[in-house]
Amino acid sequence: MRPTTRRTFLKTAALSSAALSLQPALAASSLTTNHPPMLDKVRLAFIGVGLRGRNHLQQALYRPDVEITALCDVSADSIARATALIEKAGRKAPATYTKGDEAFRDMLKRDDIDGVVIATPWEWHVPMAVATMKAGKYAGVEVSATVTLKEAWDLVDAFEKTGAHCMLLENVCYRRDVMAILNMVRQGMFGELTYTHCGYEHDLRNIKFNDGKSVSGVGAEFGKGGFSEASWRTQHSVDRNGDLYPTHGLGPVAHWLNINRGNQFVRLTSMATKSRGLHKYVVDHGGADHPNAKVNFKLGDVVTTMVECANGENIMIIHDTNSPRPYSLGFRAQGTQGIWMDDGDQIYLEAANGKPLSPKPHTWEPFAPYQEKYDHPLWKEHGQNAQNAGHGGIDFFVLRAFIESIKKQVAPPIDVYDAAAWSAISPLSEESIAKGSKPIDIPDFTRGKWKTNKPIFGLNAVY
């Protein structure tokens, strides 16, 4: 992404403020004078500056209203690479913290940090986010936010005790097509939603097995011999059987269905196929005598979870990371007046009176014209700045939302209750599978506030 000049940034900020004044009172209410004065500059720190952390760091460096004050990582190489990015951008080198797993606690004692981006292995997300909130700073935590159900409650409890906000950095919520669908849902184009489908269908075998020595990433190593995510992520596939990574798909769907804001997850049931893909990959690339060929991988190749919602909708979530396949999040939005499917990028709509809006009855049409017509205002306003950011531009939007929330001292658009509810699908799906696909109740992390909370995502210039 090309650097944003200060003039361009200030112009964009002015446009954002103008756009905000045109939004419904509901959306603007989060920016009232009840909040502290807006910050001129946001001081960010980073815990974890590996590949993902440096992606976020690079986006932050494009903003003249952001100062990077501190970095923390157990890897000296990652710290060096991140510091080099900062200095290349003409910024002052930040303070660094590298001495052990708990070094982040010393960093959080600083008084020159407004927000902290956390991009570390999953098991560290909650301890680091809770410590950040207790230090009175905004926490921006990568997905999934939690591993266990207790951790989900720990996040919620920390926020409610401290008042310090936590945002789940779920970038797919900002994908251009799913935001257009959100726009269409809110305009009633699908009638009343009844069913949604989503998932994480991504061949991760060369991520789970990678020693860092091959350009192609082909290998059979993980754990101590693994590179990057293979050093920690693969162990979850050894120890756990459930939907280990639900939020990429579930986040956008939750916004379509107003989860935690007028609607709620009620219960789920999950099942898993047998586990074959990871063992086969080890044998194919390391041989039948490779030590990892003896590992018993617990994670089923495909995990299917059904979620029931308080307002009567169902959600199907698929986790599929151990088999050869093209990438897909498998989105589907279906209501009383039509359906959109991500795979095939196709749509079919009827009018409220039952007459077809699509050219031919019961025949798919391309989604592209609808994407153009119903493009979300955030993409219309900021799409040019986002066009070269990671993951098709969505990385620009998710970090922007975190920074703008801090700057305006308001609640983030993907809050601690979202982080808890979406991430809790993982341990609850594990429990359901372990109990023979028994239905499992999903806790109400809002403690009843979902009944009166109003939607905020995508409804003003901040979010």
C-alpha positions as a Python dict, from the first residue, in 0.01 Angstrom:
ca = {
    (1, 'M'): (0, 0, 0),
    (2, 'R'): (135, 341, -91),
    (3, 'P'): (190, 576, 204),
    (4, 'T'): (-98, 812, 283),
    (5, 'T'): (16, 1174, 291),
    (6, 'R'): (-81, 1392, 584),
    (7, 'R'): (-291, 1610, 351),
    (8, 'T'): (-476, 1304, 215),
    (9, 'F'): (-529, 1168, 565),
    (10, 'L'): (-668, 1497, 699),
    (11, 'K'): (-896, 1529, 398),
    (12, 'T'): (-1023, 1173, 454),
    (13, 'A'): (-1077, 1247, 823),
    (14, 'A'): (-1282, 1552, 735),
    (15, 'L'): (-1494, 1350, 495),
    (16, 'S'): (-1542, 1087, 764),
    (17, 'S'): (-1667, 1349, 1008),
    (18, 'A'): (-1907, 1482, 747),
    (19, 'A'): (-2031, 1133, 672),
    (20, 'L'): (-2084, 1069, 1042),
    (21, 'S'): (-2315, 1367, 1069),
    (22, 'L'): (-2542, 1204, 812),
    (23, 'Q'): (-2573, 872, 996),
    (24, 'P'): (-2870, 772, 1214),
    (25, 'A'): (-2875, 906, 1568),
    (26, 'L'): (-2829, 550, 1694),
    (27, 'A'): (-2488, 523, 1531),
    (28, 'A'): (-2374, 870, 1627),
    (29, 'S'): (-2478, 823, 1990),
    (30, 'S'): (-2154, 638, 2064),
    (31, 'L'): (-1960, 958, 1994),
    (32, 'T'): (-2131, 1189, 2242),
    (33, 'T'): (-1964, 1428, 2484),
    (34, 'N'): (-1994, 1163, 2755),
    (35, 'H'): (-1664, 1026, 2626),
    (36, 'P'): (-1317, 1171, 2686),
    (37, 'P'): (-1187, 1423, 2430),
    (38, 'M'): (-1067, 1283, 2097),
    (39, 'L'): (-696, 1205, 2080),
    (40, 'D'): (-479, 1390, 1830),
    (41, 'K'): (-238, 1097, 1812),
    (42, 'V'): (-276, 731, 1901),
    (43, 'R'): (24, 567, 2066),
    (44, 'L'): (36, 198, 1978),
    (45, 'A'): (239, -91, 2113),
    (46, 'F'): (264, -439, 1962),
    (47, 'I'): (289, -774, 2136),
    (48, 'G'): (399, -1020, 1870),
    (49, 'V'): (569, -883, 1558),
    (50, 'G'): (601, -1198, 1353),
    (51, 'L'): (445, -1214, 1008),
    (52, 'R'): (94, -1115, 1120),
    (53, 'G'): (208, -856, 1369),
    (54, 'R'): (424, -687, 1107),
    (55, 'N'): (128, -676, 869),
    (56, 'H'): (-59, -467, 1125),
    (57, 'L'): (252, -263, 1201),
    (58, 'Q'): (295, -169, 836),
    (59, 'Q'): (-66, -46, 818),
    (60, 'A'): (-15, 162, 1132),
    (61, 'L'): (297, 322, 984),
    (62, 'Y'): (96, 465, 694),
    (63, 'R'): (-96, 684, 939),
    (64, 'P'): (58, 1014, 1051),
    (65, 'D'): (-173, 1017, 1354),
    (66, 'V'): (-19, 696, 1496),
    (67, 'E'): (303, 667, 1694),
    (68, 'I'): (466, 329, 1762),
    (69, 'T'): (606, 346, 2113),
    (70, 'A'): (694, -13, 2205),
    (71, 'L'): (739, -364, 2064),
    (72, 'C'): (742, -696, 2245),
    (73, 'D'): (839, -1037, 2107),
    (74, 'V'): (1043, -1333, 2230),
    (75, 'S'): (1212, -1345, 1887),
    (76, 'A'): (1503, -1106, 1845),
    (77, 'D'): (1478, -1152, 1468),
    (78, 'S'): (1113, -1043, 1466),
    (79, 'I'): (1196, -738, 1676),
    (80, 'A'): (1479, -647, 1438),
    (81, 'R'): (1257, -681, 1132),
    (82, 'A'): (980, -474, 1290),
    (83, 'T'): (1223, -203, 1405),
    (84, 'A'): (1367, -187, 1054),
    (85, 'L'): (1015, -125, 914),
    (86, 'I'): (965, 160, 1158),
    (87, 'E'): (1300, 322, 1082),
    (88, 'K'): (1248, 280, 707),
    (89, 'A'): (926, 480, 748),
    (90, 'G'): (1131, 760, 903),
    (91, 'R'): (994, 701, 1251),
    (92, 'K'): (1172, 692, 1584),
    (93, 'A'): (1282, 345, 1695),
    (94, 'P'): (1050, 219, 1970),
    (95, 'A'): (1136, 64, 2305),
    (96, 'T'): (1168, -314, 2279),
    (97, 'Y'): (1091, -597, 2520),
    (98, 'T'): (1231, -941, 2446),
    (99, 'K'): (1331, -1104, 2776),
    (100, 'G'): (1100, -1401, 2813),
    (101, 'D'): (733, -1487, 2775),
    (102, 'E'): (623, -1239, 3042),
    (103, 'A'): (813, -938, 2906),
    (104, 'F'): (487, -788, 2786),
    (105, 'R'): (391, -716, 3148),
    (106, 'D'): (684, -478, 3182),
    (107, 'M'): (589, -308, 2857),
    (108, 'L'): (233, -252, 2978),
    (109, 'K'): (363, -45, 3270),
    (110, 'R'): (450, 234, 3027),
    (111, 'D'): (235, 547, 3032),
    (112, 'D'): (289, 628, 2663),
    (113, 'I'): (62, 352, 2525),
    (114, 'D'): (-304, 403, 2429),
    (115, 'G'): (-365, 70, 2256),
    (116, 'V'): (-194, -265, 2212),
    (117, 'V'): (-212, -494, 1908),
    (118, 'I'): (-178, -860, 2011),
    (119, 'A'): (-68, -1100, 1735),
    (120, 'T'): (73, -1401, 1919),
    (121, 'P'): (-7, -1775, 1941),
    (122, 'W'): (-366, -1838, 2051),
    (123, 'E'): (-289, -1951, 2403),
    (124, 'W'): (-138, -1610, 2482),
    (125, 'H'): (-426, -1397, 2353),
    (126, 'V'): (-633, -1386, 2672),
    (127, 'P'): (-350, -1341, 2925),
    (128, 'M'): (-213, -1056, 2717),
    (129, 'A'): (-551, -895, 2646),
    (130, 'V'): (-657, -914, 3011),
    (131, 'A'): (-325, -763, 3124),
    (132, 'T'): (-369, -486, 2867),
    (133, 'M'): (-718, -403, 2990),
    (134, 'K'): (-603, -406, 3353),
    (135, 'A'): (-336, -156, 3251),
    (136, 'G'): (-614, 72, 3125),
    (137, 'K'): (-530, 40, 2755),
    (138, 'Y'): (-731, -67, 2451),
    (139, 'A'): (-659, -428, 2352),
    (140, 'G'): (-675, -535, 1988),
    (141, 'V'): (-649, -914, 1982),
    (142, 'E'): (-604, -1137, 1680),
    (143, 'V'): (-835, -1431, 1606),
    (144, 'S'): (-941, -1649, 1761),
    (145, 'A'): (-953, -1452, 2084),
    (146, 'T'): (-986, -1749, 2319),
    (147, 'V'): (-914, -2121, 2338),
    (148, 'T'): (-1123, -2225, 2640),
    (149, 'L'): (-1466, -2125, 2767),
    (150, 'K'): (-1312, -1989, 3086),
    (151, 'E'): (-1092, -1759, 2879),
    (152, 'A'): (-1402, -1616, 2709),
    (153, 'W'): (-1546, -1525, 3048),
    (154, 'D'): (-1206, -1390, 3158),
    (155, 'L'): (-1214, -1142, 2870),
    (156, 'V'): (-1567, -1027, 2952),
    (157, 'D'): (-1497, -1000, 3323),
    (158, 'A'): (-1180, -799, 3263),
    (159, 'F'): (-1367, -548, 3048),
    (160, 'E'): (-1655, -514, 3293),
    (161, 'K'): (-1418, -462, 3586),
    (162, 'T'): (-1181, -219, 3414),
    (163, 'G'): (-1392, -46, 3149),
    (164, 'A'): (-1097, -79, 2911),
    (165, 'H'): (-1210, -198, 2569),
    (166, 'C'): (-1107, -510, 2379),
    (167, 'M'): (-1155, -543, 2003),
    (168, 'L'): (-1137, -869, 1813),
    (169, 'L'): (-932, -797, 1499),
    (170, 'E'): (-1154, -1005, 1270),
    (171, 'N'): (-1063, -869, 928),
    (172, 'V'): (-1313, -1074, 725),
    (173, 'C'): (-1596, -867, 872),
    (174, 'Y'): (-1465, -596, 639),
    (175, 'R'): (-1452, -806, 322),
    (176, 'R'): (-1610, -602, 46),
    (177, 'D'): (-1870, -856, -62),
    (178, 'V'): (-1988, -948, 288),
    (179, 'M'): (-2023, -579, 373),
    (180, 'A'): (-2233, -531, 60),
    (181, 'I'): (-2447, -824, 174),
    (182, 'L'): (-2478, -659, 517),
    (183, 'N'): (-2596, -345, 340),
    (184, 'M'): (-2852, -547, 143),
    (185, 'V'): (-2971, -733, 453),
    (186, 'R'): (-3029, -403, 634),
    (187, 'Q'): (-3223, -273, 333),
    (188, 'G'): (-3447, -580, 337),
    (189, 'M'): (-3334, -721, 3),
    (190, 'F'): (-3334, -1078, 140),
    (191, 'G'): (-3656, -1034, 334),
    (192, 'E'): (-3618, -1198, 674),
    (193, 'L'): (-3300, -1404, 709),
    (194, 'T'): (-3360, -1765, 808),
    (195, 'Y'): (-3034, -1951, 736),
    (196, 'T'): (-2668, -1871, 691),
    (197, 'H'): (-2366, -2078, 601),
    (198, 'C'): (-2000, -2000, 661),
    (199, 'G'): (-1671, -2159, 757),
    (200, 'Y'): (-1299, -2180, 721),
    (201, 'E'): (-1223, -2407, 427),
    (202, 'H'): (-853, -2357, 371),
    (203, 'D'): (-581, -2611, 297),
    (204, 'L'): (-334, -2535, 578),
    (205, 'R'): (-117, -2845, 546),
    (206, 'N'): (189, -2650, 430),
    (207, 'I'): (131, -2406, 719),
    (208, 'K'): (99, -2683, 978),
    (209, 'F'): (411, -2859, 845),
    (210, 'N'): (690, -2618, 755),
    (211, 'D'): (1055, -2609, 864),
    (212, 'G'): (1120, -2275, 695),
    (213, 'K'): (1389, -2421, 467),
    (214, 'S'): (1179, -2478, 158),
    (215, 'V'): (1039, -2201, -60),
    (216, 'S'): (732, -2414, -129),
    (217, 'G'): (681, -2482, 240),
    (218, 'V'): (659, -2854, 174),
    (219, 'G'): (773, -3059, 468),
    (220, 'A'): (668, -3274, 761),
    (221, 'E'): (798, -3073, 1058),
    (222, 'F'): (605, -2899, 1331),
    (223, 'G'): (657, -2803, 1695),
    (224, 'K'): (1020, -2741, 1788),
    (225, 'G'): (1127, -2815, 1431),
    (226, 'G'): (854, -2601, 1276),
    (227, 'F'): (871, -2254, 1125),
    (228, 'S'): (631, -1972, 1210),
    (229, 'E'): (279, -2108, 1278),
    (230, 'A'): (398, -2468, 1243),
    (231, 'S'): (589, -2417, 1568),
    (232, 'W'): (266, -2380, 1770),
    (233, 'R'): (-54, -2403, 1562),
    (234, 'T'): (-21, -2768, 1459),
    (235, 'Q'): (-19, -2887, 1820),
    (236, 'H'): (-384, -2780, 1844),
    (237, 'S'): (-462, -3032, 1569),
    (238, 'V'): (-289, -3298, 1778),
    (239, 'D'): (-472, -3218, 2101),
    (240, 'R'): (-816, -3094, 1998),
    (241, 'N'): (-1115, -3203, 1789),
    (242, 'G'): (-1354, -2920, 1712),
    (243, 'D'): (-1392, -2603, 1509),
    (244, 'L'): (-1055, -2451, 1596),
    (245, 'Y'): (-1094, -2132, 1392),
    (246, 'P'): (-1455, -2017, 1361),
    (247, 'T'): (-1445, -1639, 1353),
    (248, 'H'): (-1347, -1569, 990),
    (249, 'G'): (-1680, -1707, 876),
    (250, 'L'): (-1889, -1646, 1184),
    (251, 'G'): (-1801, -1279, 1228),
    (252, 'P'): (-1971, -1148, 913),
    (253, 'V'): (-2270, -1378, 968),
    (254, 'A'): (-2305, -1252, 1326),
    (255, 'H'): (-2334, -896, 1193),
    (256, 'W'): (-2597, -1001, 937),
    (257, 'L'): (-2801, -1159, 1219),
    (258, 'N'): (-2740, -886, 1481),
    (259, 'I'): (-2584, -1132, 1727),
    (260, 'N'): (-2537, -970, 2071),
    (261, 'R'): (-2747, -678, 1945),
    (262, 'G'): (-3106, -799, 1930),
    (263, 'N'): (-3024, -1165, 1869),
    (264, 'Q'): (-2818, -1432, 2038),
    (265, 'F'): (-2653, -1771, 1987),
    (266, 'V'): (-2855, -2028, 2183),
    (267, 'R'): (-2704, -2373, 2134),
    (268, 'L'): (-2489, -2576, 1899),
    (269, 'T'): (-2421, -2930, 1795),
    (270, 'S'): (-2104, -3046, 1621),
    (271, 'M'): (-1963, -3353, 1456),
    (272, 'A'): (-1627, -3438, 1302),
    (273, 'T'): (-1511, -3677, 1034),
    (274, 'K'): (-1225, -3916, 1092),
    (275, 'S'): (-873, -3771, 1089),
    (276, 'R'): (-671, -3875, 785),
    (277, 'G'): (-536, -3570, 599),
    (278, 'L'): (-252, -3462, 828),
    (279, 'H'): (-110, -3812, 867),
    (280, 'K'): (-119, -3863, 489),
    (281, 'Y'): (58, -3530, 437),
    (282, 'V'): (340, -3632, 672),
    (283, 'V'): (383, -3965, 495),
    (284, 'D'): (368, -3804, 150),
    (285, 'H'): (635, -3543, 234),
    (286, 'G'): (840, -3703, 506),
    (287, 'G'): (796, -4075, 449),
    (288, 'A'): (629, -4349, 650),
    (289, 'D'): (931, -4365, 883),
    (290, 'H'): (924, -3995, 972),
    (291, 'P'): (876, -3947, 1349),
    (292, 'N'): (564, -3734, 1288),
    (293, 'A'): (404, -4023, 1101),
    (294, 'K'): (350, -4178, 1444),
    (295, 'V'): (160, -3875, 1575),
    (296, 'N'): (-210, -3927, 1642),
    (297, 'F'): (-384, -3615, 1511),
    (298, 'K'): (-710, -3568, 1697),
    (299, 'L'): (-865, -3302, 1470),
    (300, 'G'): (-1117, -3444, 1222),
    (301, 'D'): (-1057, -3347, 861),
    (302, 'V'): (-1397, -3173, 839),
    (303, 'V'): (-1584, -3040, 1142),
    (304, 'T'): (-1947, -2935, 1099),
    (305, 'T'): (-2126, -2718, 1356),
    (306, 'M'): (-2490, -2610, 1359),
    (307, 'V'): (-2586, -2307, 1568),
    (308, 'E'): (-2941, -2212, 1668),
    (309, 'C'): (-3018, -1843, 1724),
    (310, 'A'): (-3270, -1682, 1959),
    (311, 'N'): (-3466, -1529, 1670),
    (312, 'G'): (-3505, -1864, 1493),
    (313, 'E'): (-3221, -1860, 1240),
    (314, 'N'): (-2971, -2144, 1192),
    (315, 'I'): (-2601, -2110, 1112),
    (316, 'M'): (-2390, -2385, 953),
    (317, 'I'): (-2016, -2353, 1019),
    (318, 'I'): (-1755, -2571, 844),
    (319, 'H'): (-1394, -2615, 954),
    (320, 'D'): (-1189, -2784, 680),
    (321, 'T'): (-811, -2732, 693),
    (322, 'N'): (-652, -3078, 653),
    (323, 'S'): (-746, -3173, 296),
    (324, 'P'): (-649, -3060, -55),
    (325, 'R'): (-899, -2795, -164),
    (326, 'P'): (-929, -2438, -297),
    (327, 'Y'): (-982, -2163, -41),
    (328, 'S'): (-1337, -2069, 54),
    (329, 'L'): (-1526, -1929, 351),
    (330, 'G'): (-1844, -2080, 209),
    (331, 'F'): (-2071, -1784, 279),
    (332, 'R'): (-2443, -1812, 220),
    (333, 'A'): (-2716, -1568, 320),
    (334, 'Q'): (-3070, -1699, 276),
    (335, 'G'): (-3400, -1534, 358),
    (336, 'T'): (-3765, -1518, 265),
    (337, 'Q'): (-3689, -1316, -50),
    (338, 'G'): (-3364, -1457, -180),
    (339, 'I'): (-3023, -1612, -141),
    (340, 'W'): (-2657, -1522, -200),
    (341, 'M'): (-2376, -1775, -218),
    (342, 'D'): (-2006, -1690, -202),
    (343, 'D'): (-1899, -2001, -396),
    (344, 'G'): (-1994, -1911, -750),
    (345, 'D'): (-2059, -1551, -641),
    (346, 'Q'): (-2424, -1588, -733),
    (347, 'I'): (-2754, -1446, -616),
    (348, 'Y'): (-3126, -1493, -664),
    (349, 'L'): (-3391, -1250, -539),
    (350, 'E'): (-3766, -1208, -528),
    (351, 'A'): (-3969, -899, -445),
    (352, 'A'): (-4173, -870, -128),
    (353, 'N'): (-4483, -978, -325),
    (354, 'G'): (-4313, -1299, -438),
    (355, 'K'): (-4246, -1194, -796),
    (356, 'P'): (-3889, -1254, -921),
    (357, 'L'): (-3645, -964, -912),
    (358, 'S'): (-3380, -1176, -1080),
    (359, 'P'): (-3416, -1193, -1462),
    (360, 'K'): (-3528, -1557, -1476),
    (361, 'P'): (-3733, -1746, -1215),
    (362, 'H'): (-3531, -1995, -1010),
    (363, 'T'): (-3212, -1906, -1201),
    (364, 'W'): (-2890, -1770, -1056),
    (365, 'E'): (-2752, -1437, -1170),
    (366, 'P'): (-2405, -1286, -1112),
    (367, 'F'): (-2353, -1091, -790),
    (368, 'A'): (-2119, -830, -944),
    (369, 'P'): (-2391, -575, -1036),
    (370, 'Y'): (-2531, -597, -682),
    (371, 'Q'): (-2183, -553, -538),
    (372, 'E'): (-2150, -227, -730),
    (373, 'K'): (-2498, -103, -641),
    (374, 'Y'): (-2490, -197, -271),
    (375, 'D'): (-2121, -140, -201),
    (376, 'H'): (-2091, -41, 164),
    (377, 'P'): (-2023, 330, 235),
    (378, 'L'): (-1699, 245, 416),
    (379, 'W'): (-1564, 81, 101),
    (380, 'K'): (-1688, 364, -118),
    (381, 'E'): (-1506, 615, 100),
    (382, 'H'): (-1185, 428, 182),
    (383, 'G'): (-1154, 165, -91),
    (384, 'Q'): (-872, 346, -270),
    (385, 'N'): (-659, 362, 44),
    (386, 'A'): (-732, -4, 116),
    (387, 'Q'): (-668, -144, -231),
    (388, 'N'): (-310, -256, -168),
    (389, 'A'): (-349, -362, 195),
    (390, 'G'): (-334, -727, 297),
    (391, 'H'): (-608, -984, 235),
    (392, 'G'): (-770, -781, -41),
    (393, 'G'): (-781, -459, 159),
    (394, 'I'): (-959, -584, 469),
    (395, 'D'): (-648, -548, 686),
    (396, 'F'): (-668, -172, 627),
    (397, 'F'): (-1023, -156, 759),
    (398, 'V'): (-984, -370, 1070),
    (399, 'L'): (-679, -182, 1200),
    (400, 'R'): (-837, 149, 1102),
    (401, 'A'): (-1143, 63, 1313),
    (402, 'F'): (-922, -17, 1612),
    (403, 'I'): (-722, 303, 1579),
    (404, 'E'): (-1029, 522, 1523),
    (405, 'S'): (-1201, 370, 1826),
    (406, 'I'): (-901, 464, 2040),
    (407, 'K'): (-872, 806, 1882),
    (408, 'K'): (-1237, 888, 1949),
    (409, 'Q'): (-1236, 703, 2284),
    (410, 'V'): (-1541, 492, 2201),
    (411, 'A'): (-1632, 123, 2206),
    (412, 'P'): (-1487, -73, 1913),
    (413, 'P'): (-1721, -213, 1647),
    (414, 'I'): (-1624, -575, 1727),
    (415, 'D'): (-1625, -572, 2103),
    (416, 'V'): (-1535, -801, 2391),
    (417, 'Y'): (-1875, -972, 2383),
    (418, 'D'): (-1829, -1053, 2015),
    (419, 'A'): (-1479, -1181, 2087),
    (420, 'A'): (-1614, -1411, 2359),
    (421, 'A'): (-1923, -1540, 2178),
    (422, 'W'): (-1760, -1602, 1840),
    (423, 'S'): (-1447, -1763, 1984),
    (424, 'A'): (-1641, -1980, 2230),
    (425, 'I'): (-1766, -2187, 1937),
    (426, 'S'): (-1429, -2367, 1951),
    (427, 'P'): (-1444, -2519, 2302),
    (428, 'L'): (-1820, -2572, 2280),
    (429, 'S'): (-1785, -2762, 1953),
    (430, 'E'): (-1514, -2975, 2116),
    (431, 'E'): (-1751, -3052, 2402),
    (432, 'S'): (-2035, -3144, 2166),
    (433, 'I'): (-1816, -3380, 1962),
    (434, 'A'): (-1674, -3542, 2276),
    (435, 'K'): (-2031, -3606, 2394),
    (436, 'G'): (-2148, -3770, 2072),
    (437, 'S'): (-2274, -3450, 1902),
    (438, 'K'): (-2488, -3360, 2202),
    (439, 'P'): (-2647, -3013, 2183),
    (440, 'I'): (-2455, -2768, 2402),
    (441, 'D'): (-2596, -2441, 2534),
    (442, 'I'): (-2401, -2129, 2439),
    (443, 'P'): (-2356, -1886, 2729),
    (444, 'D'): (-2495, -1534, 2714),
    (445, 'F'): (-2176, -1338, 2755),
    (446, 'T'): (-2370, -1010, 2750),
    (447, 'R'): (-2566, -1116, 3061),
    (448, 'G'): (-2892, -1011, 2898),
    (449, 'K'): (-2774, -689, 2735),
    (450, 'W'): (-2818, -840, 2389),
    (451, 'K'): (-3191, -776, 2424),
    (452, 'T'): (-3142, -398, 2426),
    (453, 'N'): (-2802, -348, 2258),
    (454, 'K'): (-2831, -181, 1918),
    (455, 'P'): (-2623, -263, 1606),
    (456, 'I'): (-2320, -40, 1552),
    (457, 'F'): (-2097, -223, 1302),
    (458, 'G'): (-2080, -40, 969),
    (459, 'L'): (-2321, 232, 1081),
    (460, 'N'): (-2088, 530, 1116),
    (461, 'A'): (-1759, 668, 995),
    (462, 'V'): (-1562, 511, 1278),
    (463, 'Y'): (-1666, 155, 1214),
}
